[in-house]
Short mmCIF file of C-alpha atoms in Angstrom, two decimals:
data_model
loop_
_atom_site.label_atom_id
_atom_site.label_comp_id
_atom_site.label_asym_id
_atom_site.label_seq_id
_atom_site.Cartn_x
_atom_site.Cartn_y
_atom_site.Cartn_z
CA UNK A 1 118.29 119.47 81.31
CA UNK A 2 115.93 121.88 83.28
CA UNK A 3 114.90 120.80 86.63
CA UNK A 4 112.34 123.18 88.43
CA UNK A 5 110.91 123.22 91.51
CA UNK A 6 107.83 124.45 92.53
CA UNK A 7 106.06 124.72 95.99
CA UNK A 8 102.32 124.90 94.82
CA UNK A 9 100.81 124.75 97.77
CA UNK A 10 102.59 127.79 99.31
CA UNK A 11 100.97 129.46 96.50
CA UNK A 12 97.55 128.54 96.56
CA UNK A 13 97.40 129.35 100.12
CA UNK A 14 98.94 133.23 99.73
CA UNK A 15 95.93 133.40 96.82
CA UNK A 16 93.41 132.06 98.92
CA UNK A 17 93.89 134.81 101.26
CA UNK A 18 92.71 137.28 98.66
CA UNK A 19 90.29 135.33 96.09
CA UNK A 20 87.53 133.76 97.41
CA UNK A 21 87.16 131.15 94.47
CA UNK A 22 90.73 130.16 95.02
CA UNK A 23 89.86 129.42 98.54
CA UNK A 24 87.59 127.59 97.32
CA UNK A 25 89.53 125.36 94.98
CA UNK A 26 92.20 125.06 97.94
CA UNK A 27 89.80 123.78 100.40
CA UNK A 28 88.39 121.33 97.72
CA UNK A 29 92.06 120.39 96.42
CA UNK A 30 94.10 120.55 99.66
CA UNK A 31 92.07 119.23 102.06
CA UNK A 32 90.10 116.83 99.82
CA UNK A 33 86.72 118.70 100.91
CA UNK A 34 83.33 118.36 98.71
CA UNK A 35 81.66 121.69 98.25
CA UNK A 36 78.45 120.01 97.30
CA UNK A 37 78.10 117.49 100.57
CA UNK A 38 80.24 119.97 102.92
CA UNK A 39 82.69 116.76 103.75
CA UNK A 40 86.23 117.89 104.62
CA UNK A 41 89.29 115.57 104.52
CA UNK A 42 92.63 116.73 105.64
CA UNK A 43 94.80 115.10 102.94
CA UNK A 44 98.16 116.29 103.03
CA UNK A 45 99.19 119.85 104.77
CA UNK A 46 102.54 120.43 102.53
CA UNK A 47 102.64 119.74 98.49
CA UNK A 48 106.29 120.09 96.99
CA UNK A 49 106.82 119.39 93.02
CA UNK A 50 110.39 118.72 90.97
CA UNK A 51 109.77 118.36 87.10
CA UNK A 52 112.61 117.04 85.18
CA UNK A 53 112.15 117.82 81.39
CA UNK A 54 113.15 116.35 78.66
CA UNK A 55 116.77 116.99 77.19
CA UNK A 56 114.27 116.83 73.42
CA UNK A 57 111.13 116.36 72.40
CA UNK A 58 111.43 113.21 70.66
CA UNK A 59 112.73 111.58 73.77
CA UNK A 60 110.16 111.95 76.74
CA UNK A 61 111.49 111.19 79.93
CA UNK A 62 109.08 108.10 80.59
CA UNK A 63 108.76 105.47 83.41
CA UNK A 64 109.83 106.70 86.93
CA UNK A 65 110.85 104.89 89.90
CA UNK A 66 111.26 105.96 93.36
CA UNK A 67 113.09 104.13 96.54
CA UNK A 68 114.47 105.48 100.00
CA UNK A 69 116.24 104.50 102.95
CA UNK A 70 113.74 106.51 104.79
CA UNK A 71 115.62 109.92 104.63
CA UNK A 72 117.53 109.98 101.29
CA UNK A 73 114.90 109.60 98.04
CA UNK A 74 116.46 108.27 94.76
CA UNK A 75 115.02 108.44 91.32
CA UNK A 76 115.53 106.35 88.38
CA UNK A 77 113.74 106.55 85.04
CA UNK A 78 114.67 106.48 81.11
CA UNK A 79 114.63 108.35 78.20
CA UNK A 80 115.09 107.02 74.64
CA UNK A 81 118.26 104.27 75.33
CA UNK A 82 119.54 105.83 78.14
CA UNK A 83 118.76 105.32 81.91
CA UNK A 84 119.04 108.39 84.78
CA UNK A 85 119.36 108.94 88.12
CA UNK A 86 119.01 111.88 90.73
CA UNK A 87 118.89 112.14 94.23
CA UNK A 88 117.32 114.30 96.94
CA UNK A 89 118.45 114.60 101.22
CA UNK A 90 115.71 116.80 102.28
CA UNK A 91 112.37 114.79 101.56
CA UNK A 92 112.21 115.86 97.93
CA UNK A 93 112.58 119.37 98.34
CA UNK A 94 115.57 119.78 96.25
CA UNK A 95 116.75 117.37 93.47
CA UNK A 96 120.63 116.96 92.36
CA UNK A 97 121.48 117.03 88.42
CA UNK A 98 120.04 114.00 86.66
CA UNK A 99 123.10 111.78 85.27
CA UNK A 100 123.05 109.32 82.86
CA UNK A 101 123.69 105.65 84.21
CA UNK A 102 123.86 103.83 81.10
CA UNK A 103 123.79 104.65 77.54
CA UNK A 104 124.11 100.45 76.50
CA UNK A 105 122.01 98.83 74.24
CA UNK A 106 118.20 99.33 73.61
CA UNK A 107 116.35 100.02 76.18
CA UNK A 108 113.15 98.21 76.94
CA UNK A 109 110.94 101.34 77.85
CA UNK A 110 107.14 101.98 78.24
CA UNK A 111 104.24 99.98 79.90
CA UNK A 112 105.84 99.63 82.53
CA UNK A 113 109.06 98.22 80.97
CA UNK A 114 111.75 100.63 82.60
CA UNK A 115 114.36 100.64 85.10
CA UNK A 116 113.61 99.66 88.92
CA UNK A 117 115.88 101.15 91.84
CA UNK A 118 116.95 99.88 95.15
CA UNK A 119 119.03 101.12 98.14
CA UNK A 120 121.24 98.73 100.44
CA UNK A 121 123.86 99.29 103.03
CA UNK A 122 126.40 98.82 100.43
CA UNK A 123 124.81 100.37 97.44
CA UNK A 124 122.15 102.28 95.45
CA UNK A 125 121.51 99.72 92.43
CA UNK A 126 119.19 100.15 89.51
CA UNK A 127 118.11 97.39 87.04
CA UNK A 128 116.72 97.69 83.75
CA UNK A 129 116.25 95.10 80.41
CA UNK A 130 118.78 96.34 77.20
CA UNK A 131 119.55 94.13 74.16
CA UNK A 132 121.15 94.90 70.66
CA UNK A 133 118.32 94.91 69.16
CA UNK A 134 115.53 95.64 71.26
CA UNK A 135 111.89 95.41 71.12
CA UNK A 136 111.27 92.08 72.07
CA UNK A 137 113.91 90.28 69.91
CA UNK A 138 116.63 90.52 72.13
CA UNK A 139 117.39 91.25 76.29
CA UNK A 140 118.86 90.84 79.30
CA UNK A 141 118.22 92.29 82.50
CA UNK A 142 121.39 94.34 83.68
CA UNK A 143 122.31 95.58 86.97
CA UNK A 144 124.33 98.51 87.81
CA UNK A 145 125.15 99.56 91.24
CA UNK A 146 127.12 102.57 92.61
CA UNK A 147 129.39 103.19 95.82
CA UNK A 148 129.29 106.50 96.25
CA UNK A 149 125.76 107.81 96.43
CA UNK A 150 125.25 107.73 92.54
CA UNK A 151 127.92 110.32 91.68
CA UNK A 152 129.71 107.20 89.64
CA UNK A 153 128.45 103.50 88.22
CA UNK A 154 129.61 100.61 87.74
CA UNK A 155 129.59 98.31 83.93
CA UNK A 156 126.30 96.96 83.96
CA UNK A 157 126.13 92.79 84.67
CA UNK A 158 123.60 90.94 83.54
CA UNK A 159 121.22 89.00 86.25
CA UNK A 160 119.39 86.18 83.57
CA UNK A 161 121.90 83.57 83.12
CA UNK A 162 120.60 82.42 79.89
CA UNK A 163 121.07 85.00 77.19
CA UNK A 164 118.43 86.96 76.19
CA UNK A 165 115.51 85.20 78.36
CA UNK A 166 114.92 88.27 80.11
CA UNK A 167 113.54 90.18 76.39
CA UNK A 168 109.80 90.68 77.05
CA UNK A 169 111.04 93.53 79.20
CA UNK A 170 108.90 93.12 82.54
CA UNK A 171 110.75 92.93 86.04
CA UNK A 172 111.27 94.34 89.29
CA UNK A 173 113.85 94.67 92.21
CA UNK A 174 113.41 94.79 96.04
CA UNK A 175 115.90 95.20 99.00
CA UNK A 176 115.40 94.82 102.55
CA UNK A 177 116.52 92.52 105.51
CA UNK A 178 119.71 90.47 105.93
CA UNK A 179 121.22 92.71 102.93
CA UNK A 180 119.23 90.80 100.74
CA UNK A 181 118.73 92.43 97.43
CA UNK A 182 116.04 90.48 95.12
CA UNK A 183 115.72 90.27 91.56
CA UNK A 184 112.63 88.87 89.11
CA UNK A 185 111.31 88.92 85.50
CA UNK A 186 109.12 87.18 83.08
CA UNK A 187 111.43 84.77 81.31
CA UNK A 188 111.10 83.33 78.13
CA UNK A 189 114.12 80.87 78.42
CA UNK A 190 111.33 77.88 77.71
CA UNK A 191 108.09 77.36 76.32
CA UNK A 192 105.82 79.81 77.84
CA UNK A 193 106.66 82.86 80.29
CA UNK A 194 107.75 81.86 83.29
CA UNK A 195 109.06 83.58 86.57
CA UNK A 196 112.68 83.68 87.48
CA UNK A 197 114.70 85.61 90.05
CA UNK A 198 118.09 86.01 91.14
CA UNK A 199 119.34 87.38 94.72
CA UNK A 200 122.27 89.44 95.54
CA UNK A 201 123.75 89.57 99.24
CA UNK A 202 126.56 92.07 98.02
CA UNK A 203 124.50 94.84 96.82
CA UNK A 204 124.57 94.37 93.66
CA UNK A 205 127.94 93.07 93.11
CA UNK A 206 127.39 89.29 92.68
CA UNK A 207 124.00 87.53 91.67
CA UNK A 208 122.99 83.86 92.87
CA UNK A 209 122.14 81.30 89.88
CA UNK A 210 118.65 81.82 88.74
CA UNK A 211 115.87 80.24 90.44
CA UNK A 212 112.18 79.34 88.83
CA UNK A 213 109.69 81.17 91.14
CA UNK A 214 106.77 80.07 89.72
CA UNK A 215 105.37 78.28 86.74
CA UNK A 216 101.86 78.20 85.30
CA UNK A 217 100.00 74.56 85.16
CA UNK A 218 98.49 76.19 82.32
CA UNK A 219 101.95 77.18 80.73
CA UNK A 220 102.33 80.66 81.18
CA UNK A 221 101.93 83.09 83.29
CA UNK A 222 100.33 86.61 81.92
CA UNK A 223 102.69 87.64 79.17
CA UNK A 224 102.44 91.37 79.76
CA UNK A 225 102.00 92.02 83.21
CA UNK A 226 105.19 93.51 85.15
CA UNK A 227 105.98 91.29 88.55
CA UNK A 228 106.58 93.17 91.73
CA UNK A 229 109.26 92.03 94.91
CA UNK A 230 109.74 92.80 98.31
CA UNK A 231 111.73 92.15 101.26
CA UNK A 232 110.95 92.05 104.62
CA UNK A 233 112.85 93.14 108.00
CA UNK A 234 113.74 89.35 108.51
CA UNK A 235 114.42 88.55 104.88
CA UNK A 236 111.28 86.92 103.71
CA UNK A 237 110.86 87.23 99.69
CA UNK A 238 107.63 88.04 98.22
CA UNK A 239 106.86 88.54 94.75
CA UNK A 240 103.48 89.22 93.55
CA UNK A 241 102.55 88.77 89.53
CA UNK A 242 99.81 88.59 87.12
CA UNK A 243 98.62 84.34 86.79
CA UNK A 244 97.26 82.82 83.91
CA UNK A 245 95.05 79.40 84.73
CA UNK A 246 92.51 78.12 82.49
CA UNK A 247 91.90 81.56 81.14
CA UNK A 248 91.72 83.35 84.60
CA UNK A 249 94.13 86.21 85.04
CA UNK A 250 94.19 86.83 88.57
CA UNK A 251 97.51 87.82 90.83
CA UNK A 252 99.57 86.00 92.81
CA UNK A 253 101.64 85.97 95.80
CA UNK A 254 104.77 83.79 96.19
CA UNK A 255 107.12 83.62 99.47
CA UNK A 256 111.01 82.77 100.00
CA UNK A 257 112.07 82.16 103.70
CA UNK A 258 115.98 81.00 102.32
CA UNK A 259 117.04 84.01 100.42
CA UNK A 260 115.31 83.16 97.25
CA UNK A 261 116.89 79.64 96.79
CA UNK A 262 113.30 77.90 96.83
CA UNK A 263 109.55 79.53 96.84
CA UNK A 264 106.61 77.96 98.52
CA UNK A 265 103.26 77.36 97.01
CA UNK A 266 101.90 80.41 95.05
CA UNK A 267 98.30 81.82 96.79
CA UNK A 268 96.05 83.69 94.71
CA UNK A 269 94.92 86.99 96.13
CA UNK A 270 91.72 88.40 96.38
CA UNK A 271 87.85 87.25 96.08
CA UNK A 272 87.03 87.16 93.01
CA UNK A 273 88.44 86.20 89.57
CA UNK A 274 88.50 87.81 85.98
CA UNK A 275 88.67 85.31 82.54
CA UNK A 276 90.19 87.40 79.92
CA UNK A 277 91.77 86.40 76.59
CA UNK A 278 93.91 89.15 76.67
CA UNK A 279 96.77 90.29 79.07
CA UNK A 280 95.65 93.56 81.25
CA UNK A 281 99.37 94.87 81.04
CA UNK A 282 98.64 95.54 85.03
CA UNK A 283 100.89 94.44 87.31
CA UNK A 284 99.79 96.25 90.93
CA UNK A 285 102.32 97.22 93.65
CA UNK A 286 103.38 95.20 96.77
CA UNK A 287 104.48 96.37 100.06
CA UNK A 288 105.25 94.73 103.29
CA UNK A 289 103.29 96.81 106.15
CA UNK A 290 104.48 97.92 109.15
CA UNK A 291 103.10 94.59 110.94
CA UNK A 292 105.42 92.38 108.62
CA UNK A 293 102.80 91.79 106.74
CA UNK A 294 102.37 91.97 102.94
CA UNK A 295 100.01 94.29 101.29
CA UNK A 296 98.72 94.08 97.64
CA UNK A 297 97.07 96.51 95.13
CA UNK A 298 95.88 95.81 91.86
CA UNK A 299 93.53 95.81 89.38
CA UNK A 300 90.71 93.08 88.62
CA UNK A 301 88.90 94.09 85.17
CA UNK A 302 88.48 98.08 85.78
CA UNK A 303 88.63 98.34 89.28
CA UNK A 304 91.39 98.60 91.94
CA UNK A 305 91.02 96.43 94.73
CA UNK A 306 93.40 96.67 98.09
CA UNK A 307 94.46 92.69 99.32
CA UNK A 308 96.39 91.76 102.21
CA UNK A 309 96.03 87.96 101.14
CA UNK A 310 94.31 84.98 99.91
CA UNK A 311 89.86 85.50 99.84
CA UNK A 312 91.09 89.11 101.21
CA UNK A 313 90.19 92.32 99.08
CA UNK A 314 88.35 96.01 99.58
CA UNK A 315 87.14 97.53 96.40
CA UNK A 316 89.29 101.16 96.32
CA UNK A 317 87.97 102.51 92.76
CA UNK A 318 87.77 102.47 89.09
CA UNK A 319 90.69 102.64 87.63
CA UNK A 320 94.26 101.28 86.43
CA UNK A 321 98.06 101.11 87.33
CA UNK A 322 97.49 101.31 91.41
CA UNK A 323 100.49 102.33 93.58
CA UNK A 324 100.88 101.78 97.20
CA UNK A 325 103.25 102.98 100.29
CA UNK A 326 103.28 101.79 104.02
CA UNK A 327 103.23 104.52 106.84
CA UNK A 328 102.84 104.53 110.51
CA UNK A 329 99.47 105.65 109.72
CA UNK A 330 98.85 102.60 107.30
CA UNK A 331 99.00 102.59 103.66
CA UNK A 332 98.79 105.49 100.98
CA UNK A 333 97.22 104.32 97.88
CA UNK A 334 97.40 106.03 94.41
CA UNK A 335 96.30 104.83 91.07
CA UNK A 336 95.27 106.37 87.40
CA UNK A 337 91.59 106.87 86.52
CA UNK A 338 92.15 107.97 82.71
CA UNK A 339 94.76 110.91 83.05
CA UNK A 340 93.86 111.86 86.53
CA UNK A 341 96.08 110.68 89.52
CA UNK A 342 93.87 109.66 92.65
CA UNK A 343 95.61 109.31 95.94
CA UNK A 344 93.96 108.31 99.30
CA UNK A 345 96.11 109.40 102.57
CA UNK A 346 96.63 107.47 104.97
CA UNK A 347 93.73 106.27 107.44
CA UNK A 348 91.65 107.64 105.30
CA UNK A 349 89.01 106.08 102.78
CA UNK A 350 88.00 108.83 100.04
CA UNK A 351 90.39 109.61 97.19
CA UNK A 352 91.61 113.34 95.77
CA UNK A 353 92.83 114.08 92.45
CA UNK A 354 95.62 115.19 93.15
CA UNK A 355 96.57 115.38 89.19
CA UNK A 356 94.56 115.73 85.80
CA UNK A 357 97.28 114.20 83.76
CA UNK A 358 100.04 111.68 84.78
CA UNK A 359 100.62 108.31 83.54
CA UNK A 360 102.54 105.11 85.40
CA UNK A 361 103.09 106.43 88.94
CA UNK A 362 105.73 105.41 91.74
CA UNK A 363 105.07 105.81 95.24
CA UNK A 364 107.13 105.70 98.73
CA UNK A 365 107.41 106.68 102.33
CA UNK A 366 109.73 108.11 104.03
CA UNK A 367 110.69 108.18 107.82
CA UNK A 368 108.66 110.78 108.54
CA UNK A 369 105.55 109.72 107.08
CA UNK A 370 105.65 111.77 104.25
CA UNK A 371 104.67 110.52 100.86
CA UNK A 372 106.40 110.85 97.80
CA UNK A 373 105.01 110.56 93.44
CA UNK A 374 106.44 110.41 90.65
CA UNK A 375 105.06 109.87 87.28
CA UNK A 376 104.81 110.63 83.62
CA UNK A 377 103.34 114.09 82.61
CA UNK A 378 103.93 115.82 78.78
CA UNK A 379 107.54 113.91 78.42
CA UNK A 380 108.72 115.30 82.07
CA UNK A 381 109.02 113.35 84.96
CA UNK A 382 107.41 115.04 87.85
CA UNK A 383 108.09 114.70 91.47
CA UNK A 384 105.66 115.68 94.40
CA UNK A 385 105.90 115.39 97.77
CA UNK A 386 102.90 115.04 100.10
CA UNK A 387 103.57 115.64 104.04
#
């Protein structure tokens, strides 16, 4: 597997020096500026990029997920039945060998379906849906965690506790206070999808019974939309996902304050509302700010909007598949607009493409206040890091 890394920006600035329509690209890409209206925006100073290819052609490395403790970044993502990991202790600058996880089962892979990764005092765990069969007919949602900083993995366990509820593929993991490691997916154990979640105080190793977080009135919740958890500093739950009432398909916020034993009312988020006969296959991103607070992206028909609760949004742009990251300096938001990837830095309110082709992006902080993407480019996974 080739893994190369590339510092573009280190580059652009030794051509700048010597071609005047380079330093003109560089001002426009680097520092966000407008040639046209003269409006400069320092975006990020430092631009760092990993790209792991594919080990063929026919199987792209697809669907990438990022988490840190702050200093160490981890990577998870999947290729054909297999799921990977790597690893990098200096902000992304360097990248260890990809290893395979797991090899189980079929893999539930694309649209979001993909493994999710979390990091707790006593473990890096990743999650991800496999079945015998696949494609919708069969799954669970496994869990494997490692000890040792990835280098080895445990036998996957499986999370749903009734076989094969966890098949349409959609779920997400968070970790945060209290050791508190969170699990949720749309679950087809009844009539209608519905949203379950499991919690694990042992990193991984052991998984509560499965709780119902939410169920429509209407029956189901949107079919097709991935849910998104996180944890806060004092424990709280939150898991955000795509409703479905009387035709409406707006999101939704949910809260635990017991360690995911029982959820309060759900609160829909946002102004407005969008009726669709159709599932977006949308989900957003959640994060809980620096205040404690959570913060919501998503998209409403085809624009992103930015929510930090119920009546609460700011229109951010057009586009689909928004990301989002806390800082010190408030929240970095990214998001697709056809191919290209816009990001807007923190305490800032215009967007750069930073990107003219990536697909399903993954976004976090670190420590320092850098930023860190992955996504989906040409079957590679590439990684950038904005500081």
């Amino acid at each position: 597997m080739h893994l190369g890394l590339m510092c573009r920006s280190q580059r652009a600035q030794r051509r700048a020096q010597t071609d005047p329509a380079a330093a003109a690209r560089h001002r426009r890409v680097y520092n966000g500026g407008n040639s046209r209206t003269g409006y400069t925006m320092l975006l990020f100073t430092l631009l760092l990029s990993a790209q792991f290819a594919p080990q063929s052609a026919d199987l792209p490395n697809r669907q990438p997920q990022l988490a840190t403790d702050g200093t160490r970044l981890v990577l998870t993502y999947g290729a054909g039945n297999s799921v990977f990991f790597a690893e990098s202790t200096d902000a992304g600058r360097s990248w260890s060998k990809p290893a395979i996880v797991s090899s189980q089962g079929k893999l539930s892979l694309g649209m979001r379906r993909g493994p999710r990764i979390a990091m707790t005092p006593e473990a890096i765990v990743i999650s991800a849906v496999v079945g015998e069969k696949g494609r919708g007919a069969d799954g669970d949602l496994v869990a494997w965690r490692s000890v040792d900083g990835g280098r080895t993995w445990s036998a996957g366990k499986a999370i749903n506790d009734v076989s094969s509820s966890a098949r349409e593929g959609l779920q997400t993991m968070g970790a945060g206070g209290k050791g508190i490691l969170f699990g949720s997916w749309l679950d087809l154990r009844g009539k209608g999808t519905r949203l379950y979640g499991s919690t694990s105080n042992d990193g991984g190793a052991t998984w509560s019974p499965n709780t119902l977080v939410y169920e429509s009135p209407s029956g189901s919740v949107c079919e097709c939309c991935h849910p998104t958890a996180a944890v806060d500093a004092q424990g709280r739950i939150f898991v955000m996902f795509r409703n479905s009432i009387d035709g409406n398909r707006d999101m939704y916020l949910v809260r635990s304050d017991d360690g995911g034993k029982t959820f309060g009312a759900a609160a829909k988020l946002g102004a407005g509302t969008w009726k669709l006969n159709a599932c977006p296959m949308d989900g957003g991103a959640l994060q809980v700010g620096t205040d404690g607070k959570p913060l919501t992206i998503w998209r409403r028909e085809g624009e992103v909007f930015l929510s930090a609760g119920p009546n609460l949004e700011r229109r951010i742009g057009a586009g689909r598949h928004p990301i989002l990251a806390t800082t010190p300096r408030g929240p970095a938001l990214a998001w697709t607009e056809g191919k290209q990837l816009k990001v807007v830095a923190p305490a800032q309110k215009v967007a750069a493409t930073i990107e003219s082709d990536a697909a399903y992006p993954s976004m976090v902080a670190l420590s320092s206040g850098a930023v860190v993407l992955a996504w989906e480019q040409g079957g590679a996974i590439v990684v950038k890091a904005l500081d």
